[in-house]
XYZ file of C-alpha atoms in Angstrom:
630
model
C -0.071 -0.202 0.267
C 1.637 3.082 -0.568
C 1.821 6.450 1.791
C -0.929 7.866 0.934
C -2.788 5.166 1.075
C -1.606 3.714 4.459
C -2.119 7.270 5.808
C -5.441 7.865 4.526
C -6.839 4.190 5.366
C -5.290 5.234 9.572
C -7.127 8.795 9.840
C -9.914 7.654 7.927
C -10.955 3.955 10.195
C -8.965 4.008 12.885
C -8.981 7.892 14.063
C -11.624 10.207 12.476
C -15.174 8.500 11.788
C -15.404 6.217 14.945
C -13.936 9.031 17.158
C -16.333 11.638 15.902
C -18.433 8.733 15.233
C -18.608 7.903 19.189
C -17.864 11.395 20.173
C -21.762 12.478 18.902
C -23.982 9.680 19.870
C -22.654 9.804 22.932
C -22.706 13.104 24.023
C -25.825 13.913 22.275
C -27.821 10.298 24.127
C -26.445 12.678 27.553
C -27.328 16.017 26.200
C -31.296 14.757 25.461
C -30.746 12.541 29.051
C -29.448 15.872 31.064
C -32.286 17.921 29.662
C -35.262 15.043 29.911
C -34.340 15.126 33.201
C -34.454 17.974 34.151
C -37.863 18.835 32.277
C -39.556 16.296 34.460
C -38.460 17.718 37.710
C -39.247 21.668 37.227
C -42.690 20.006 35.723
C -43.544 18.207 39.238
C -42.145 20.619 40.966
C -44.428 22.930 38.384
C -47.618 20.449 39.403
C -46.622 21.259 43.166
C -46.806 24.455 42.980
C -49.971 24.898 41.395
C -51.365 22.463 44.263
C -50.014 24.313 46.721
C -51.502 27.973 45.773
C -55.084 25.778 44.782
C -54.945 24.826 48.513
C -54.244 27.755 49.941
C -57.493 29.762 47.542
C -59.303 27.284 48.519
C -58.372 28.702 52.261
C -59.077 32.414 50.997
C -62.335 31.549 49.713
C -63.236 30.203 52.671
C -62.528 33.134 54.480
C -64.313 35.368 51.808
C -67.457 33.368 52.535
C -67.101 34.325 56.100
C -66.212 37.575 55.503
C -68.423 38.661 53.427
C -71.814 37.076 55.567
C -70.461 39.691 57.727
C -73.845 42.034 58.311
C -71.579 45.148 59.441
C -68.977 45.861 56.477
C -71.871 44.679 53.707
C -73.522 47.920 55.553
C -70.671 49.902 55.879
C -70.007 49.502 51.795
C -73.900 49.950 51.239
C -73.816 53.546 52.591
C -69.865 53.274 51.194
C -68.921 55.005 54.797
C -64.690 53.838 54.008
C -63.860 54.851 57.206
C -66.454 52.317 58.924
C -66.051 49.910 56.294
C -61.935 50.806 56.826
C -62.084 49.802 60.477
C -64.608 46.963 60.235
C -62.213 44.805 57.335
C -59.723 45.416 60.333
C -61.046 43.770 62.910
C -62.590 41.044 60.360
C -59.293 40.375 59.308
C -57.768 40.307 62.838
C -60.400 37.001 63.993
C -59.792 35.725 60.401
C -57.138 34.196 59.556
C -56.283 36.337 56.732
C -53.161 38.590 55.486
C -55.476 41.320 52.992
C -58.851 42.409 52.133
C -60.348 44.159 50.097
C -62.895 45.383 48.634
C -63.833 47.352 45.077
C -67.233 49.083 44.590
C -68.855 50.752 42.099
C -65.355 50.672 39.634
C -62.957 51.808 42.901
C -60.307 50.130 45.643
C -63.550 51.378 48.722
C -61.528 48.689 51.689
C -57.367 47.380 51.458
C -55.999 46.113 54.354
C -53.391 43.835 55.025
C -50.436 43.201 53.636
C -49.724 43.806 50.160
C -47.297 40.370 49.234
C -50.080 38.743 49.855
C -50.990 36.050 47.080
C -53.172 33.148 46.814
C -56.603 35.823 45.771
C -60.392 34.279 46.521
C -62.896 36.045 45.316
C -66.614 36.762 46.491
C -69.548 38.992 46.400
C -71.601 41.123 48.346
C -74.711 41.299 48.145
C -76.190 43.897 50.324
C -80.356 43.222 52.346
C -82.118 43.760 49.043
C -79.920 41.143 46.956
C -78.439 43.925 44.980
C -74.681 43.606 44.581
C -72.501 46.090 46.535
C -69.159 45.490 45.207
C -66.409 42.487 45.377
C -64.966 41.357 47.564
C -61.181 39.905 47.171
C -59.196 37.956 50.335
C -55.781 36.224 50.733
C -54.419 33.978 53.898
C -51.078 33.677 52.512
C -48.583 35.822 51.893
C -45.528 35.423 49.286
C -42.963 34.887 51.403
C -44.179 31.717 52.898
C -45.800 30.327 50.294
C -42.358 30.458 47.611
C -41.243 28.957 51.544
C -43.850 26.248 51.619
C -43.472 25.588 48.016
C -39.487 24.905 48.237
C -39.716 22.975 51.063
C -42.298 20.582 49.547
C -40.790 20.144 46.215
C -37.223 21.018 46.787
C -36.539 24.061 43.885
C -36.034 28.312 44.091
C -39.312 29.825 44.017
C -39.930 33.110 42.563
C -43.820 35.156 43.042
C -43.632 38.165 40.857
C -46.664 40.945 40.958
C -47.057 42.137 36.881
C -43.477 43.823 37.143
C -42.522 43.503 40.380
C -41.094 40.774 42.577
C -42.464 40.176 45.755
C -40.234 36.802 46.548
C -37.592 34.640 45.570
C -35.768 31.928 47.633
C -32.769 32.530 45.519
C -31.349 35.507 46.699
C -29.388 38.122 44.217
C -31.944 36.833 41.016
C -33.170 40.510 38.954
C -36.359 40.205 38.577
C -35.710 40.837 34.018
C -34.015 38.655 33.849
C -35.189 35.673 34.071
C -38.263 34.239 31.858
C -41.297 32.423 32.472
C -40.253 29.010 30.989
C -36.782 27.924 29.551
C -33.255 28.755 31.218
C -30.955 30.862 33.932
C -27.173 31.125 33.314
C -27.247 33.185 37.184
C -23.444 33.025 38.733
C -21.688 29.704 38.226
C -24.742 28.398 37.916
C -27.930 27.049 35.184
C -31.704 26.846 36.287
C -34.189 24.937 34.159
C -37.274 27.904 34.458
C -41.479 27.092 34.979
C -44.029 29.468 35.810
C -47.768 29.510 35.904
C -50.364 32.862 35.776
C -53.051 33.729 38.453
C -55.672 36.731 39.061
C -54.346 38.835 42.009
C -55.543 42.084 43.911
C -56.803 44.667 41.691
C -57.068 42.846 38.588
C -53.064 42.386 38.747
C -51.351 39.028 37.603
C -49.860 36.992 39.772
C -46.722 35.183 38.282
C -44.948 31.969 40.189
C -41.537 30.699 38.338
C -40.115 27.495 39.705
C -36.048 27.167 39.900
C -34.637 23.500 38.851
C -30.655 23.586 39.901
C -28.974 21.681 37.220
C -26.434 20.870 39.103
C -28.561 18.159 40.940
C -29.667 16.727 37.973
C -26.002 16.828 36.562
C -25.111 14.939 39.445
C -27.596 11.728 38.730
C -25.446 11.251 35.268
C -22.799 11.333 36.713
C -22.401 7.320 36.176
C -23.701 7.018 33.180
C -20.586 9.764 31.825
C -18.470 7.650 33.615
C -19.063 5.090 31.285
C -19.324 7.069 28.181
C -15.459 8.306 29.533
C -14.171 4.951 29.987
C -15.629 3.995 26.789
C -13.751 7.136 24.794
C -11.025 6.456 26.695
C -11.098 2.525 25.536
C -11.305 3.421 21.602
C -8.811 6.233 21.931
C -6.290 3.839 23.325
C -7.421 1.273 20.624
C -6.717 3.956 17.978
C -2.899 4.213 19.204
C -2.375 0.646 18.434
C -3.540 0.959 15.857
C -1.395 4.331 14.914
C 1.894 2.336 16.341
C 1.559 -0.280 14.161
C 1.197 2.089 11.102
C 4.024 3.569 12.335
C 6.481 1.682 12.536
C 6.688 1.020 9.142
C 6.769 4.545 8.267
C 9.834 5.372 10.735
C 12.859 4.439 8.893
C 11.509 6.993 5.780
C 10.108 9.350 8.091
C 13.116 9.644 9.799
C 15.468 9.885 6.884
C 13.256 13.347 5.444
C 13.633 14.465 8.635
C 17.825 14.493 9.258
C 17.572 15.589 5.433
C 15.613 18.946 6.599
C 17.260 19.713 9.581
C 20.589 19.450 7.761
C 19.099 21.973 5.349
C 17.867 24.092 8.248
C 21.558 24.798 8.699
C 22.504 25.584 5.269
C 23.953 22.314 4.689
C 23.251 21.229 1.349
C 26.345 18.571 1.454
C 24.256 15.441 1.812
C 21.747 14.231 0.024
C 18.327 11.807 1.245
C 19.457 8.487 0.824
C 16.234 7.001 -1.785
C 15.440 3.296 -1.949
C 12.408 1.026 -4.351
C 9.867 2.703 -6.290
C 7.338 4.095 -4.054
C 5.953 7.795 -3.582
C 9.229 8.159 -0.654
C 10.961 7.174 -3.383
C 9.982 9.612 -5.655
C 9.787 12.386 -2.964
C 13.364 12.090 -1.884
C 14.299 12.604 -5.171
C 12.035 15.911 -5.293
C 13.618 16.585 -2.387
C 17.667 16.299 -2.890
C 16.638 18.011 -6.561
C 15.184 21.502 -4.078
C 18.188 21.396 -2.141
C 20.422 21.530 -4.863
C 18.504 24.621 -6.595
C 18.335 25.800 -3.210
C 22.572 25.917 -2.875
C 23.079 27.317 -5.620
C 20.437 30.116 -5.436
C 21.367 31.298 -1.983
C 25.118 31.338 -3.414
C 24.305 33.809 -5.881
C 22.185 35.158 -3.472
C 25.199 35.702 -1.893
C 27.175 37.229 -3.200
C 24.609 39.496 -5.261
C 24.059 41.671 -1.235
C 28.039 41.452 -0.924
C 28.136 43.262 -4.463
C 24.860 45.229 -4.071
C 26.222 46.461 0.001
C 29.206 47.629 -1.435
C 28.044 49.592 -3.768
C 25.701 51.020 -1.371
C 28.138 51.740 1.083
C 30.425 53.930 -1.821
C 27.774 55.401 -2.764
C 26.574 56.205 0.532
C 30.279 57.616 1.707
C 30.068 60.192 -0.588
C 27.636 61.875 0.127
C 29.395 62.981 2.628
C 31.604 65.401 0.652
C 28.366 66.242 -2.145
C 27.365 70.110 -0.781
C 24.089 69.980 -3.503
C 21.235 70.095 -1.199
C 18.492 68.946 -3.253
C 20.468 66.606 -5.625
C 21.482 64.644 -2.758
C 18.461 64.148 -0.910
C 16.952 62.649 -5.277
C 20.372 60.353 -4.662
C 19.042 59.036 -1.116
C 15.302 58.675 -2.485
C 16.266 57.041 -5.442
C 19.386 54.403 -4.242
C 16.947 54.022 -0.278
C 14.830 52.724 -2.766
C 16.576 50.504 -5.159
C 17.901 49.045 -1.483
C 15.163 47.665 0.150
C 13.191 47.131 -2.865
C 10.819 49.529 -1.860
C 8.098 51.028 -4.282
C 8.206 54.740 -3.865
C 9.998 57.630 -2.007
C 10.467 61.563 -1.092
C 12.688 63.710 0.653
C 11.042 67.152 2.787
C 13.389 68.889 4.487
C 12.451 72.874 5.381
C 14.031 76.497 4.389
C 15.632 77.980 7.516
C 14.699 76.509 10.357
C 10.976 77.924 11.415
C 9.812 76.770 8.102
C 7.735 73.458 7.225
C 9.449 71.311 5.476
C 8.619 70.959 1.960
C 8.954 68.650 -0.544
C 12.403 68.853 -2.071
C 12.930 65.571 -4.225
C 10.475 61.918 -5.379
C 10.907 58.945 -6.754
C 8.363 56.509 -7.413
C 4.400 56.839 -7.328
C 3.851 58.580 -4.121
C -0.167 58.771 -4.675
C -1.583 55.892 -4.021
C 0.528 55.470 -0.741
C -0.324 59.122 0.682
C -1.851 58.326 4.151
C 0.943 56.050 5.217
C 3.696 58.183 4.186
C 2.049 61.518 6.158
C 2.134 58.658 8.984
C 5.106 57.924 9.451
C 6.588 61.259 8.815
C 4.038 62.938 11.487
C 5.769 60.149 13.435
C 9.182 60.400 12.998
C 8.756 64.265 13.549
C 7.434 64.123 16.846
C 9.608 61.340 17.754
C 12.435 62.574 16.027
C 13.408 59.221 15.580
C 13.080 56.585 12.788
C 9.378 55.390 12.502
C 7.911 52.588 10.618
C 3.762 51.690 10.270
C 1.833 49.751 8.596
C -1.324 50.327 7.670
C -4.224 48.943 4.967
C -1.857 46.041 3.207
C 1.218 49.163 2.955
C 4.323 49.358 4.546
C 6.241 53.106 5.337
C 9.043 53.408 6.462
C 10.970 57.110 8.135
C 14.018 58.607 9.430
C 14.488 62.093 10.506
C 17.640 63.563 9.878
C 18.178 66.890 12.717
C 20.175 69.525 12.798
C 23.039 69.665 15.947
C 20.472 71.173 18.413
C 18.620 67.660 17.510
C 15.717 70.231 15.977
C 14.507 68.033 12.015
C 14.958 69.837 10.223
C 14.343 66.795 6.782
C 13.030 63.719 6.539
C 13.429 61.124 3.516
C 10.552 58.050 3.535
C 9.872 55.452 1.761
C 6.639 53.018 1.206
C 5.873 50.269 -0.462
C 2.702 47.283 -0.796
C 3.335 43.862 0.701
C 5.161 42.639 3.375
C 6.690 45.053 6.031
C 10.072 46.344 5.897
C 12.455 43.374 7.271
C 15.253 44.676 9.983
C 17.968 44.631 7.211
C 16.507 46.572 5.135
C 15.198 49.338 7.937
C 18.957 48.919 9.206
C 20.327 49.746 5.455
C 17.889 52.600 4.951
C 19.115 53.918 8.723
C 22.509 54.370 7.462
C 21.917 55.976 3.819
C 19.961 58.807 6.182
C 22.757 58.749 8.458
C 25.367 59.173 5.584
C 22.890 62.449 3.769
C 21.990 63.796 7.263
C 26.755 64.173 7.834
C 26.131 65.912 4.217
C 23.573 67.804 5.123
C 25.623 69.541 7.623
C 28.981 69.964 5.204
C 26.634 71.710 2.814
C 25.419 73.839 6.030
C 28.892 73.832 7.020
C 29.189 75.453 3.835
C 26.755 78.200 2.671
C 27.557 78.863 6.171
C 31.666 79.354 5.351
C 30.262 81.226 2.150
C 28.260 83.777 4.868
C 30.625 84.522 6.499
C 32.391 85.596 4.395
C 30.639 87.987 2.451
C 28.223 88.463 5.127
C 28.952 92.141 8.336
C 28.457 90.319 11.263
C 27.096 92.831 13.393
C 24.525 94.456 10.931
C 23.574 91.209 8.184
C 24.207 92.935 5.255
C 27.163 92.451 2.531
C 30.623 93.371 4.086
C 33.178 95.699 1.611
C 34.347 92.983 -0.331
C 31.261 91.274 -1.798
C 30.235 95.151 -2.107
C 33.128 95.874 -4.355
C 32.354 92.984 -6.405
C 28.592 93.800 -6.597
C 29.386 97.066 -8.027
C 31.582 96.038 -10.362
C 29.233 93.600 -12.263
C 26.885 95.513 -11.756
C 28.857 98.507 -13.453
C 29.950 97.011 -16.111
C 26.491 94.866 -17.038
C 25.245 98.136 -17.180
C 27.528 99.197 -19.531
C 27.479 96.251 -22.262
C 24.154 96.043 -21.898
C 23.522 100.190 -21.642
C 21.487 100.443 -18.886
C 21.217 102.071 -15.559
C 22.973 101.732 -12.304
C 22.697 103.660 -8.900
C 24.260 103.584 -6.304
C 23.305 105.341 -2.133
C 25.795 106.216 0.513
C 24.561 107.042 3.978
C 26.501 108.177 7.034
C 24.686 107.964 10.816
C 25.151 112.037 11.473
C 26.901 112.166 15.379
C 27.929 108.223 15.851
C 31.274 109.061 17.498
C 29.034 111.271 20.230
C 26.615 108.307 20.714
C 30.007 105.125 20.645
C 31.358 108.274 23.182
C 28.681 108.893 25.393
C 26.663 105.204 25.730
C 29.161 102.801 24.842
C 30.270 101.202 21.511
C 27.563 98.355 22.730
C 24.182 100.894 22.760
C 26.642 102.102 18.834
C 26.944 98.395 17.536
C 22.600 99.183 18.868
C 22.510 101.916 16.490
C 24.299 100.149 13.563
C 22.190 96.577 14.016
C 18.783 99.327 13.562
C 20.299 100.675 11.096
C 20.767 97.897 9.246
C 17.333 96.392 9.580
C 16.176 99.597 8.465
C 18.154 99.695 5.175
C 16.538 94.814 4.232
C 13.201 96.120 5.000
C 13.594 99.104 2.758
C 15.729 98.213 -0.341
C 14.422 95.744 -3.324
C 14.740 92.028 -3.990
C 17.166 93.373 -6.544
C 19.796 95.741 -4.129
C 22.660 95.177 -2.092
C 22.999 96.664 0.898
C 26.361 96.719 2.551
C 28.224 98.091 5.120
C 30.571 99.959 3.359
C 32.877 100.954 6.888
C 32.773 102.172 10.110
C 29.453 103.373 10.349
C 29.174 104.713 6.631
C 26.509 102.244 4.398
C 26.202 101.906 0.921
C 23.477 100.181 -1.985
C 24.151 99.045 -5.269
C 20.104 99.714 -7.284
C 19.969 98.281 -10.482
C 18.299 98.918 -13.656
C 17.549 102.120 -11.013
C 18.652 106.014 -12.239
C 19.525 109.277 -10.052
C 15.985 110.098 -9.437
C 15.092 106.138 -8.267
C 17.880 106.020 -5.868
C 17.409 109.709 -4.548
C 13.525 108.501 -3.655
C 14.957 105.527 -1.810
C 17.554 107.331 -0.010
C 14.382 109.229 1.183
C 12.750 106.806 2.326
C 15.437 105.053 3.561
C 16.561 108.730 5.815
C 12.751 108.599 6.967
C 12.776 105.527 8.160
C 16.161 106.212 10.422
C 15.055 109.404 11.440
C 11.616 107.426 13.288
C 13.567 104.929 15.407
C 13.192 104.618 19.086
C 16.594 102.870 19.882
C 16.075 101.674 23.493
C 19.421 103.004 25.504
C 21.283 100.212 27.378
C 22.019 102.024 30.341
C 17.671 102.013 30.976
C 17.370 105.949 29.858
C 14.406 105.637 27.668
C 15.405 105.815 23.684
C 17.481 106.749 21.597
C 17.260 109.474 17.999
C 19.644 109.302 15.598
C 19.608 110.738 11.810
C 21.746 110.045 8.620
C 23.147 112.101 5.755
C 22.877 110.728 2.025
C 24.501 111.103 -0.869
C 23.370 109.179 -4.723
C 24.595 108.506 -7.595
C 24.112 106.899 -11.344
C 25.623 105.133 -14.014
C 25.957 107.107 -16.637
C 24.260 110.346 -14.791
C 26.726 110.715 -12.744
C 30.048 108.860 -13.811
C 31.904 106.968 -16.754
C 33.336 103.829 -14.602
C 32.685 102.214 -11.349
C 35.463 104.380 -9.096
C 34.004 107.602 -10.995
C 30.538 106.617 -9.876
C 31.575 105.520 -5.337
C 33.576 108.944 -6.200
C 30.250 111.085 -7.054
C 28.456 109.294 -4.312
C 30.370 109.674 -1.321
C 30.822 113.106 -3.095
C 27.770 113.703 -2.552
C 27.532 112.784 0.717
C 30.171 114.872 2.536
C 28.285 117.846 1.000
C 24.396 115.956 2.585
C 26.664 116.208 5.753
C 28.547 119.884 5.214
C 25.050 120.942 3.982
C 23.301 120.501 7.926
C 23.507 116.497 7.728
C 20.170 114.608 8.086
C 19.676 115.505 3.965
C 19.939 113.679 0.675
C 22.315 114.994 -1.768
C 22.680 114.109 -5.429
C 26.070 113.835 -7.298
C 26.634 116.015 -9.627
C 26.562 115.613 -13.387
C 28.997 114.055 -15.569
C 30.889 116.419 -17.381
C 29.678 116.678 -21.763
C 32.570 114.675 -23.457
C 34.012 113.422 -20.357
C 35.666 109.734 -20.871
C 35.825 106.637 -17.955
C 39.475 106.083 -16.470
C 40.676 103.241 -17.808
């Protein structure tokens, strides 16, 4: 018999069919027996409770007959004297074996004395001396607690007496009224009960509901012997199945052991030994396929090892080149594309800030981001909030994000990747983090390079360009103006009485004055203009595409803005007011080359100083026929 035939025979004949059939049949029988006995027990209790209730109704009927024949009660009812009727009813209640007495007359309850939890009600008509019915008398001789206790004593079952939705008495503590069904099963804590109920009329047209509850545990204990026998039979059947299984397994053990040993060698990466095959059955064919798979797997793993080694070397070489790159956007583009290839992602992007307080803007993108927008936004938000690498999976997509932080720990850029299908592995995450760290080093180099460039061209105190940068700019602008026959303007200004500020209030106050004037100058000029600190308290602005009148207008706006400044005094003595004098010139109106342009504006500035300060002077026109200096 083949392996498949023997295995099918073993499970079908020895285990599956007998065990399923025996288990189903035995437990169906036990369940049916248990349910039947529980129903019988609760039915017997219900019948006993009904009989006891009828007996109490008969007792109440006899008491009602005696009360109904009382002439004083009848006369009080006929007279509709509620007080006299109630007083006589209490006397009768004390003399009769009764718990409650009520009389309904004219559709209203005229008399109602006794305990409100009385049950087993008997009714009869009250007839006056004229033979006319004057009311209806209701009497009960037992209370709900007495009745429930009697039922429990006689039947051994729990009893619950309810009037409409109100529970009058229950021998089972902790039972909510709304939880009790009229018929069926009830689960109360760890106990299960079988419930049966019957109804009876009560006082004032109400309905009494009496329920008896049989504890299933008591019934289950009666079936313990049957269950024990069933358990013994099932265990015996299981032992028989084990015996057959052991017999069949001995014939398969040697063949399975060889495959198991081969599988363990493969698990440890040992492909050197093949599984021995014998015969021509399915095991031999399986062994041959197993050996073929082992050879193919060994060859494929070797290819993958070589490919991974080449890839990691390439990635690390690229990563090392990031550290020397000075183009921020090109750098981010490279890191995104390289990371996508390295971890087999579907898409990725890089975002960065233009300045420390600005928002993150997309700088580089590769692949179709649209389908992964939600998961990428989620992982970027998590990485930005925690300032740590993050990984998020959502709706079949996975995403990675790495924050590039400044020296102060602020997130200045984010690199994120996404793909569908399987999540990123630990190895892929580590490789991505390595690339992102190298990009962070490169961006630090970019920032350092830009900072050095700024420091080389910028005056540290005012934030304006320095003298060197000004000379380069004015040279380039003059050459461009001459080449294309354009105009270029120049404004030079000097802070009035600046030495007195330093001598009177100190050099720190003078530095504050310079910073404020520099700020005003930056706010006043256009984006294409080039404001600079020419030297000391003297400032200059190169104005491309500006004639003499345009330069004069800019100088006047700046002069008024400086005069309006209120600079706080560092000694706490209030504010300080300052002014500035301006000289303006333009090419070709005032000069023909760079040197003469600067000289013309400087001369106009000193004329403004000599004319009383806090004013703007234009340079004199260029003499006709003058030639530019060589």
